[in-house]
């Protein structure tokens, strides 16, 4: 009987010492699976318009695509001048479906565009200037932003992504 009681106690001790997944929230060096593989941004695109704390982000126009690119009004954007910049946006509280869709920013990250050799302006500045020259609604998608070194100008090609799908082109002096 003593042997059976000892076997039972040893079994209970070994069962209690088994390995089970644990969480150590006191150790900040451990990353959760979400931190190791962060969720992709909800939208990556160019900021085409800005109103107070809202920015209109439109994904670039895909070649040979017959559908409109993704467009989203993002509220709670950090303060600053956003028009023309290429950004990634993570949202909180989901996306309200409309066109453009609407969401609240959790995080907005500016994507660095490389400096074009020989150009004084950055591509984001050229896009911003082009958008200032275009009247009306800024529901536009970027087709092309190209620096023409021999002319010292930027060629900016855009497409309206409303029912007209009108193509627009403007030349921006590089100064």
mmCIF file of N, CA, C and O in Angstrom, residues 22-109:
data_model
loop_
_atom_site.group_PDB
_atom_site.id
_atom_site.type_symbol
_atom_site.label_atom_id
_atom_site.label_comp_id
_atom_site.label_asym_id
_atom_site.label_seq_id
_atom_site.Cartn_x
_atom_site.Cartn_y
_atom_site.Cartn_z
ATOM 1 N N UNK A 22 4.012 28.971 -21.446
ATOM 2 C CA UNK A 22 3.769 30.008 -20.449
ATOM 3 C C UNK A 22 4.013 31.359 -21.085
ATOM 4 O O UNK A 22 4.676 31.467 -22.113
ATOM 5 N N UNK A 23 3.501 32.358 -20.464
ATOM 6 C CA UNK A 23 3.701 33.722 -20.928
ATOM 7 C C UNK A 23 4.425 34.478 -19.844
ATOM 8 O O UNK A 23 4.008 34.459 -18.697
ATOM 9 N N UNK A 24 5.500 35.136 -20.211
ATOM 10 C CA UNK A 24 6.244 35.936 -19.256
ATOM 11 C C UNK A 24 6.140 37.391 -19.684
ATOM 12 O O UNK A 24 6.962 37.887 -20.425
ATOM 13 N N UNK A 25 5.103 38.059 -19.220
ATOM 14 C CA UNK A 25 4.897 39.436 -19.630
ATOM 15 C C UNK A 25 5.875 40.388 -18.958
ATOM 16 O O UNK A 25 5.970 41.538 -19.349
ATOM 17 N N UNK A 26 6.587 39.924 -17.937
ATOM 18 C CA UNK A 26 7.562 40.781 -17.270
ATOM 19 C C UNK A 26 8.853 40.905 -18.070
ATOM 20 O O UNK A 26 9.668 41.763 -17.789
ATOM 21 N N UNK A 27 9.053 40.042 -19.058
ATOM 22 C CA UNK A 27 10.282 40.052 -19.839
ATOM 23 C C UNK A 27 10.011 40.717 -21.190
ATOM 24 O O UNK A 27 9.519 40.090 -22.099
ATOM 25 N N UNK A 28 10.352 42.011 -21.348
ATOM 26 C CA UNK A 28 10.049 42.700 -22.591
ATOM 27 C C UNK A 28 10.884 42.237 -23.771
ATOM 28 O O UNK A 28 10.557 42.544 -24.896
ATOM 29 N N UNK A 29 11.953 41.509 -23.539
ATOM 30 C CA UNK A 29 12.785 41.071 -24.657
ATOM 31 C C UNK A 29 12.128 39.938 -25.441
ATOM 32 O O UNK A 29 12.497 39.689 -26.574
ATOM 33 N N UNK A 30 11.168 39.260 -24.842
ATOM 34 C CA UNK A 30 10.465 38.215 -25.573
ATOM 35 C C UNK A 30 9.416 38.858 -26.456
ATOM 36 O O UNK A 30 8.658 39.702 -26.012
ATOM 37 N N UNK A 31 9.366 38.447 -27.726
ATOM 38 C CA UNK A 31 8.388 38.998 -28.646
ATOM 39 C C UNK A 31 7.230 38.037 -28.784
ATOM 40 O O UNK A 31 7.421 36.831 -28.825
ATOM 41 N N UNK A 32 6.045 38.610 -28.870
ATOM 42 C CA UNK A 32 4.881 37.767 -29.122
ATOM 43 C C UNK A 32 4.884 37.401 -30.595
ATOM 44 O O UNK A 32 5.531 38.057 -31.402
ATOM 45 N N UNK A 33 4.143 36.374 -30.997
ATOM 46 C CA UNK A 33 4.086 36.018 -32.408
ATOM 47 C C UNK A 33 3.633 37.181 -33.283
ATOM 48 O O UNK A 33 4.085 37.327 -34.404
ATOM 49 N N UNK A 34 2.767 38.061 -32.780
ATOM 50 C CA UNK A 34 2.329 39.205 -33.568
ATOM 51 C C UNK A 34 3.487 40.152 -33.831
ATOM 52 O O UNK A 34 3.568 40.756 -34.885
ATOM 53 N N UNK A 35 4.399 40.306 -32.859
ATOM 54 C CA UNK A 35 5.530 41.201 -33.053
ATOM 55 C C UNK A 35 6.538 40.611 -34.024
ATOM 56 O O UNK A 35 7.198 41.337 -34.739
ATOM 57 N N UNK A 36 6.667 39.304 -34.043
ATOM 58 C CA UNK A 36 7.608 38.673 -34.962
ATOM 59 C C UNK A 36 7.112 38.784 -36.394
ATOM 60 O O UNK A 36 7.882 38.976 -37.311
ATOM 61 N N UNK A 37 5.827 38.625 -36.622
ATOM 62 C CA UNK A 37 5.214 38.706 -37.943
ATOM 63 C C UNK A 37 4.106 39.754 -37.891
ATOM 64 O O UNK A 37 2.939 39.405 -37.782
ATOM 65 N N UNK A 38 4.459 41.044 -37.950
ATOM 66 C CA UNK A 38 3.417 42.062 -37.828
ATOM 67 C C UNK A 38 2.431 41.956 -38.989
ATOM 68 O O UNK A 38 2.780 41.523 -40.082
ATOM 69 N N UNK A 39 1.222 42.371 -38.716
ATOM 70 C CA UNK A 39 0.199 42.372 -39.759
ATOM 71 C C UNK A 39 0.615 43.334 -40.862
ATOM 72 O O UNK A 39 1.232 44.361 -40.594
ATOM 73 N N UNK A 40 0.273 43.024 -42.093
ATOM 74 C CA UNK A 40 0.617 43.949 -43.176
ATOM 75 C C UNK A 40 -0.226 45.216 -43.054
ATOM 76 O O UNK A 40 -1.289 45.209 -42.425
ATOM 77 N N UNK A 41 0.239 46.303 -43.644
ATOM 78 C CA UNK A 41 -0.557 47.529 -43.579
ATOM 79 C C UNK A 41 -1.884 47.333 -44.312
ATOM 80 O O UNK A 41 -1.977 46.520 -45.238
ATOM 81 N N UNK A 42 -2.877 48.090 -43.912
ATOM 82 C CA UNK A 42 -4.192 48.030 -44.560
ATOM 83 C C UNK A 42 -4.118 48.611 -45.965
ATOM 84 O O UNK A 42 -4.783 48.160 -46.874
ATOM 85 N N UNK A 43 -3.285 49.646 -46.125
ATOM 86 C CA UNK A 43 -3.122 50.268 -47.439
ATOM 87 C C UNK A 43 -1.718 50.854 -47.547
ATOM 88 O O UNK A 43 -1.164 51.355 -46.573
ATOM 89 N N UNK A 44 -1.163 50.754 -48.738
ATOM 90 C CA UNK A 44 0.108 51.390 -49.081
ATOM 91 C C UNK A 44 -0.168 52.223 -50.322
ATOM 92 O O UNK A 44 -0.712 51.712 -51.304
ATOM 93 N N UNK A 45 0.159 53.495 -50.257
ATOM 94 C CA UNK A 45 -0.111 54.344 -51.403
ATOM 95 C C UNK A 45 0.385 55.751 -51.185
ATOM 96 O O UNK A 45 1.173 56.029 -50.270
ATOM 97 N N UNK A 46 -0.098 56.655 -52.035
ATOM 98 C CA UNK A 46 0.297 58.059 -51.984
ATOM 99 C C UNK A 46 -0.799 58.874 -51.310
ATOM 100 O O UNK A 46 -1.981 58.632 -51.529
ATOM 101 N N UNK A 47 -0.392 59.857 -50.521
ATOM 102 C CA UNK A 47 -1.353 60.779 -49.920
ATOM 103 C C UNK A 47 -1.704 61.803 -50.992
ATOM 104 O O UNK A 47 -0.862 62.581 -51.425
ATOM 105 N N UNK A 48 -2.978 61.777 -51.406
ATOM 106 C CA UNK A 48 -3.426 62.629 -52.507
ATOM 107 C C UNK A 48 -4.168 63.873 -52.033
ATOM 108 O O UNK A 48 -4.327 64.819 -52.795
ATOM 109 N N UNK A 49 -4.624 63.869 -50.783
ATOM 110 C CA UNK A 49 -5.356 65.008 -50.250
ATOM 111 C C UNK A 49 -5.252 64.975 -48.732
ATOM 112 O O UNK A 49 -5.001 63.908 -48.151
ATOM 113 N N UNK A 50 -5.462 66.124 -48.111
ATOM 114 C CA UNK A 50 -5.388 66.212 -46.655
ATOM 115 C C UNK A 50 -6.377 67.263 -46.183
ATOM 116 O O UNK A 50 -6.473 68.343 -46.760
ATOM 117 N N UNK A 51 -7.131 66.905 -45.141
ATOM 118 C CA UNK A 51 -8.074 67.828 -44.504
ATOM 119 C C UNK A 51 -7.922 67.660 -43.001
ATOM 120 O O UNK A 51 -8.272 66.618 -42.464
ATOM 121 N N UNK A 52 -7.345 68.647 -42.340
ATOM 122 C CA UNK A 52 -7.086 68.613 -40.899
ATOM 123 C C UNK A 52 -6.333 67.335 -40.524
ATOM 124 O O UNK A 52 -5.215 67.148 -40.952
ATOM 125 N N UNK A 53 -6.982 66.432 -39.752
ATOM 126 C CA UNK A 53 -6.288 65.203 -39.336
ATOM 127 C C UNK A 53 -6.625 64.013 -40.226
ATOM 128 O O UNK A 53 -6.375 62.877 -39.875
ATOM 129 N N UNK A 54 -7.197 64.278 -41.407
ATOM 130 C CA UNK A 54 -7.530 63.201 -42.342
ATOM 131 C C UNK A 54 -6.631 63.272 -43.572
ATOM 132 O O UNK A 54 -6.351 64.362 -44.075
ATOM 133 N N UNK A 55 -6.222 62.097 -44.031
ATOM 134 C CA UNK A 55 -5.448 62.021 -45.271
ATOM 135 C C UNK A 55 -6.138 61.029 -46.211
ATOM 136 O O UNK A 55 -6.715 60.041 -45.767
ATOM 137 N N UNK A 56 -6.099 61.339 -47.489
ATOM 138 C CA UNK A 56 -6.646 60.436 -48.508
ATOM 139 C C UNK A 56 -5.476 59.668 -49.106
ATOM 140 O O UNK A 56 -4.612 60.257 -49.762
ATOM 141 N N UNK A 57 -5.447 58.353 -48.859
ATOM 142 C CA UNK A 57 -4.372 57.504 -49.358
ATOM 143 C C UNK A 57 -4.930 56.676 -50.508
ATOM 144 O O UNK A 57 -5.969 56.023 -50.367
ATOM 145 N N UNK A 58 -4.230 56.713 -51.648
ATOM 146 C CA UNK A 58 -4.657 55.957 -52.819
ATOM 147 C C UNK A 58 -3.494 55.086 -53.276
ATOM 148 O O UNK A 58 -2.375 55.571 -53.476
ATOM 149 N N UNK A 59 -3.774 53.798 -53.425
ATOM 150 C CA UNK A 59 -2.749 52.861 -53.910
ATOM 151 C C UNK A 59 -2.383 53.239 -55.350
ATOM 152 O O UNK A 59 -3.219 53.755 -56.098
ATOM 153 N N UNK A 60 -1.142 52.988 -55.762
ATOM 154 C CA UNK A 60 -0.751 53.291 -57.145
ATOM 155 C C UNK A 60 -1.586 52.479 -58.126
ATOM 156 O O UNK A 60 -2.049 51.381 -57.817
ATOM 157 N N UNK A 61 -1.748 53.026 -59.302
ATOM 158 C CA UNK A 61 -2.508 52.357 -60.355
ATOM 159 C C UNK A 61 -1.706 51.167 -60.862
ATOM 160 O O UNK A 61 -0.537 51.296 -61.216
ATOM 161 N N UNK A 62 -2.320 50.002 -60.846
ATOM 162 C CA UNK A 62 -1.661 48.792 -61.342
ATOM 163 C C UNK A 62 -1.776 48.738 -62.864
ATOM 164 O O UNK A 62 -2.865 48.948 -63.410
ATOM 165 N N UNK A 63 -0.683 48.467 -63.574
ATOM 166 C CA UNK A 63 -0.769 48.355 -65.027
ATOM 167 C C UNK A 63 -1.715 47.218 -65.413
ATOM 168 O O UNK A 63 -1.767 46.186 -64.765
ATOM 169 N N UNK A 64 -2.470 47.439 -66.459
ATOM 170 C CA UNK A 64 -3.392 46.443 -67.021
ATOM 171 C C UNK A 64 -4.525 46.056 -66.073
ATOM 172 O O UNK A 64 -5.186 45.054 -66.289
ATOM 173 N N UNK A 65 -4.750 46.835 -65.025
ATOM 174 C CA UNK A 65 -5.850 46.538 -64.119
ATOM 175 C C UNK A 65 -7.082 47.298 -64.573
ATOM 176 O O UNK A 65 -7.008 48.472 -64.924
ATOM 177 N N UNK A 66 -8.212 46.619 -64.564
ATOM 178 C CA UNK A 66 -9.454 47.265 -64.970
ATOM 179 C C UNK A 66 -10.243 47.786 -63.776
ATOM 180 O O UNK A 66 -11.238 48.484 -63.944
ATOM 181 N N UNK A 67 -9.815 47.455 -62.568
ATOM 182 C CA UNK A 67 -10.536 47.925 -61.387
ATOM 183 C C UNK A 67 -9.828 49.141 -60.791
ATOM 184 O O UNK A 67 -8.639 49.355 -61.009
ATOM 185 N N UNK A 68 -10.587 49.924 -60.053
ATOM 186 C CA UNK A 68 -10.008 51.086 -59.386
ATOM 187 C C UNK A 68 -9.072 50.632 -58.280
ATOM 188 O O UNK A 68 -9.319 49.629 -57.619
ATOM 189 N N UNK A 69 -8.008 51.394 -58.058
ATOM 190 C CA UNK A 69 -7.123 51.057 -56.943
ATOM 191 C C UNK A 69 -7.814 51.342 -55.615
ATOM 192 O O UNK A 69 -8.810 52.067 -55.557
ATOM 193 N N UNK A 70 -7.283 50.775 -54.571
ATOM 194 C CA UNK A 70 -7.808 50.978 -53.229
ATOM 195 C C UNK A 70 -7.586 52.437 -52.833
ATOM 196 O O UNK A 70 -6.517 53.002 -53.077
ATOM 197 N N UNK A 71 -8.608 53.041 -52.223
ATOM 198 C CA UNK A 71 -8.520 54.422 -51.745
ATOM 199 C C UNK A 71 -9.154 54.468 -50.365
ATOM 200 O O UNK A 71 -10.162 53.808 -50.118
ATOM 201 N N UNK A 72 -8.555 55.266 -49.461
ATOM 202 C CA UNK A 72 -9.044 55.295 -48.083
ATOM 203 C C UNK A 72 -8.809 56.673 -47.462
ATOM 204 O O UNK A 72 -7.702 57.201 -47.523
ATOM 205 N N UNK A 73 -9.874 57.225 -46.863
ATOM 206 C CA UNK A 73 -9.728 58.393 -46.009
ATOM 207 C C UNK A 73 -9.330 57.879 -44.643
ATOM 208 O O UNK A 73 -10.024 57.055 -44.059
ATOM 209 N N UNK A 74 -8.213 58.349 -44.134
ATOM 210 C CA UNK A 74 -7.683 57.900 -42.850
ATOM 211 C C UNK A 74 -7.726 59.066 -41.874
ATOM 212 O O UNK A 74 -7.094 60.101 -42.109
ATOM 213 N N UNK A 75 -8.485 58.897 -40.789
ATOM 214 C CA UNK A 75 -8.555 59.940 -39.770
ATOM 215 C C UNK A 75 -7.525 59.658 -38.681
ATOM 216 O O UNK A 75 -6.946 58.583 -38.619
ATOM 217 N N UNK A 76 -7.316 60.657 -37.838
ATOM 218 C CA UNK A 76 -6.360 60.580 -36.741
ATOM 219 C C UNK A 76 -4.920 60.409 -37.221
ATOM 220 O O UNK A 76 -4.089 59.782 -36.558
ATOM 221 N N UNK A 77 -4.623 60.965 -38.391
ATOM 222 C CA UNK A 77 -3.242 60.947 -38.880
ATOM 223 C C UNK A 77 -2.415 61.918 -38.047
ATOM 224 O O UNK A 77 -2.926 62.956 -37.610
ATOM 225 N N UNK A 78 -1.161 61.604 -37.811
ATOM 226 C CA UNK A 78 -0.313 62.539 -37.070
ATOM 227 C C UNK A 78 -0.248 63.890 -37.792
ATOM 228 O O UNK A 78 -0.383 63.968 -39.012
ATOM 229 N N UNK A 79 -0.021 64.944 -37.028
ATOM 230 C CA UNK A 79 0.057 66.282 -37.613
ATOM 231 C C UNK A 79 1.239 66.361 -38.558
ATOM 232 O O UNK A 79 2.257 65.721 -38.355
ATOM 233 N N UNK A 80 1.083 67.169 -39.583
ATOM 234 C CA UNK A 80 2.163 67.377 -40.532
ATOM 235 C C UNK A 80 1.616 67.536 -41.933
ATOM 236 O O UNK A 80 0.415 67.408 -42.176
ATOM 237 N N UNK A 81 2.523 67.798 -42.866
ATOM 238 C CA UNK A 81 2.155 67.906 -44.281
ATOM 239 C C UNK A 81 2.354 66.549 -44.917
ATOM 240 O O UNK A 81 3.468 66.023 -44.952
ATOM 241 N N UNK A 82 1.281 65.977 -45.418
ATOM 242 C CA UNK A 82 1.311 64.612 -45.930
ATOM 243 C C UNK A 82 1.195 64.512 -47.444
ATOM 244 O O UNK A 82 1.631 63.520 -48.022
ATOM 245 N N UNK A 83 0.594 65.482 -48.101
ATOM 246 C CA UNK A 83 0.285 65.361 -49.528
ATOM 247 C C UNK A 83 1.556 65.098 -50.329
ATOM 248 O O UNK A 83 2.552 65.790 -50.193
ATOM 249 N N UNK A 84 1.490 64.059 -51.163
ATOM 250 C CA UNK A 84 2.605 63.676 -52.028
ATOM 251 C C UNK A 84 3.456 62.548 -51.480
ATOM 252 O O UNK A 84 4.152 61.873 -52.228
ATOM 253 N N UNK A 85 3.378 62.312 -50.185
ATOM 254 C CA UNK A 85 4.224 61.282 -49.587
ATOM 255 C C UNK A 85 3.643 59.886 -49.832
ATOM 256 O O UNK A 85 2.442 59.706 -49.903
ATOM 257 N N UNK A 86 4.540 58.925 -49.921
ATOM 258 C CA UNK A 86 4.130 57.526 -50.035
ATOM 259 C C UNK A 86 4.139 56.943 -48.623
ATOM 260 O O UNK A 86 5.124 57.083 -47.897
ATOM 261 N N UNK A 87 3.028 56.303 -48.250
ATOM 262 C CA UNK A 87 2.859 55.855 -46.871
ATOM 263 C C UNK A 87 2.307 54.436 -46.796
ATOM 264 O O UNK A 87 1.743 53.919 -47.763
ATOM 265 N N UNK A 88 2.497 53.848 -45.628
ATOM 266 C CA UNK A 88 1.831 52.608 -45.242
ATOM 267 C C UNK A 88 0.945 52.969 -44.059
ATOM 268 O O UNK A 88 1.366 53.721 -43.176
ATOM 269 N N UNK A 89 -0.280 52.421 -44.045
ATOM 270 C CA UNK A 89 -1.223 52.749 -42.984
ATOM 271 C C UNK A 89 -1.755 51.472 -42.350
ATOM 272 O O UNK A 89 -2.238 50.577 -43.045
ATOM 273 N N UNK A 90 -1.645 51.424 -41.014
ATOM 274 C CA UNK A 90 -2.285 50.377 -40.219
ATOM 275 C C UNK A 90 -3.472 51.042 -39.552
ATOM 276 O O UNK A 90 -3.370 52.194 -39.108
ATOM 277 N N UNK A 91 -4.602 50.343 -39.473
ATOM 278 C CA UNK A 91 -5.810 50.948 -38.928
ATOM 279 C C UNK A 91 -6.253 50.257 -37.646
ATOM 280 O O UNK A 91 -5.846 49.134 -37.356
ATOM 281 N N UNK A 92 -7.087 50.966 -36.897
ATOM 282 C CA UNK A 92 -7.693 50.382 -35.704
ATOM 283 C C UNK A 92 -9.206 50.473 -35.867
ATOM 284 O O UNK A 92 -9.705 51.305 -36.632
ATOM 285 N N UNK A 93 -9.912 49.611 -35.206
ATOM 286 C CA UNK A 93 -11.379 49.595 -35.216
ATOM 287 C C UNK A 93 -11.984 49.286 -36.577
ATOM 288 O O UNK A 93 -13.110 49.671 -36.856
ATOM 289 N N UNK A 94 -11.256 48.643 -37.456
ATOM 290 C CA UNK A 94 -11.804 48.189 -38.727
ATOM 291 C C UNK A 94 -11.929 49.285 -39.771
ATOM 292 O O UNK A 94 -11.622 50.447 -39.542
ATOM 293 N N UNK A 95 -12.392 48.877 -40.946
ATOM 294 C CA UNK A 95 -12.521 49.763 -42.092
ATOM 295 C C UNK A 95 -14.004 49.884 -42.437
ATOM 296 O O UNK A 95 -14.701 48.880 -42.544
ATOM 297 N N UNK A 96 -14.468 51.107 -42.588
ATOM 298 C CA UNK A 96 -15.847 51.349 -43.014
ATOM 299 C C UNK A 96 -15.874 51.308 -44.531
ATOM 300 O O UNK A 96 -15.178 52.081 -45.197
ATOM 301 N N UNK A 97 -16.668 50.408 -45.045
ATOM 302 C CA UNK A 97 -16.712 50.197 -46.493
ATOM 303 C C UNK A 97 -17.512 51.304 -47.174
ATOM 304 O O UNK A 97 -18.659 51.550 -46.846
ATOM 305 N N UNK A 98 -16.893 51.953 -48.102
ATOM 306 C CA UNK A 98 -17.469 52.969 -48.972
ATOM 307 C C UNK A 98 -16.409 53.180 -50.043
ATOM 308 O O UNK A 98 -15.417 52.455 -50.076
ATOM 309 N N UNK A 99 -16.590 54.138 -50.899
ATOM 310 C CA UNK A 99 -15.498 54.457 -51.807
ATOM 311 C C UNK A 99 -15.299 55.948 -51.806
ATOM 312 O O UNK A 99 -16.198 56.665 -52.214
ATOM 313 N N UNK A 100 -14.178 56.405 -51.351
ATOM 314 C CA UNK A 100 -13.108 55.672 -50.683
ATOM 315 C C UNK A 100 -13.571 55.133 -49.324
ATOM 316 O O UNK A 100 -14.471 55.686 -48.708
ATOM 317 N N UNK A 101 -12.907 54.069 -48.896
ATOM 318 C CA UNK A 101 -13.222 53.519 -47.580
ATOM 319 C C UNK A 101 -12.735 54.498 -46.513
ATOM 320 O O UNK A 101 -12.061 55.481 -46.819
ATOM 321 N N UNK A 102 -13.091 54.238 -45.261
ATOM 322 C CA UNK A 102 -12.739 55.143 -44.176
ATOM 323 C C UNK A 102 -12.241 54.332 -42.991
ATOM 324 O O UNK A 102 -12.769 53.251 -42.719
ATOM 325 N N UNK A 103 -11.239 54.867 -42.301
ATOM 326 C CA UNK A 103 -10.693 54.169 -41.139
ATOM 327 C C UNK A 103 -9.945 55.158 -40.260
ATOM 328 O O UNK A 103 -9.626 56.273 -40.676
ATOM 329 N N UNK A 104 -9.665 54.722 -39.036
ATOM 330 C CA UNK A 104 -8.858 55.502 -38.099
ATOM 331 C C UNK A 104 -7.438 54.950 -38.111
ATOM 332 O O UNK A 104 -7.244 53.735 -38.086
ATOM 333 N N UNK A 105 -6.480 55.825 -38.110
ATOM 334 C CA UNK A 105 -5.073 55.408 -38.145
ATOM 335 C C UNK A 105 -4.630 54.859 -36.805
ATOM 336 O O UNK A 105 -4.880 55.446 -35.770
ATOM 337 N N UNK A 106 -3.993 53.717 -36.859
ATOM 338 C CA UNK A 106 -3.262 53.221 -35.702
ATOM 339 C C UNK A 106 -1.807 53.660 -35.836
ATOM 340 O O UNK A 106 -1.173 54.097 -34.900
ATOM 341 N N UNK A 107 -1.304 53.551 -37.087
ATOM 342 C CA UNK A 107 0.076 53.940 -37.385
ATOM 343 C C UNK A 107 0.152 54.346 -38.852
ATOM 344 O O UNK A 107 -0.437 53.699 -39.717
ATOM 345 N N UNK A 108 0.878 55.423 -39.126
ATOM 346 C CA UNK A 108 1.150 55.871 -40.484
ATOM 347 C C UNK A 108 2.660 55.981 -40.614
ATOM 348 O O UNK A 108 3.301 56.679 -39.828
ATOM 349 N N UNK A 109 3.220 55.276 -41.584
ATOM 350 C CA UNK A 109 4.666 55.280 -41.791
ATOM 351 C C UNK A 109 4.979 55.819 -43.179
ATOM 352 O O UNK A 109 4.410 55.347 -44.166
#
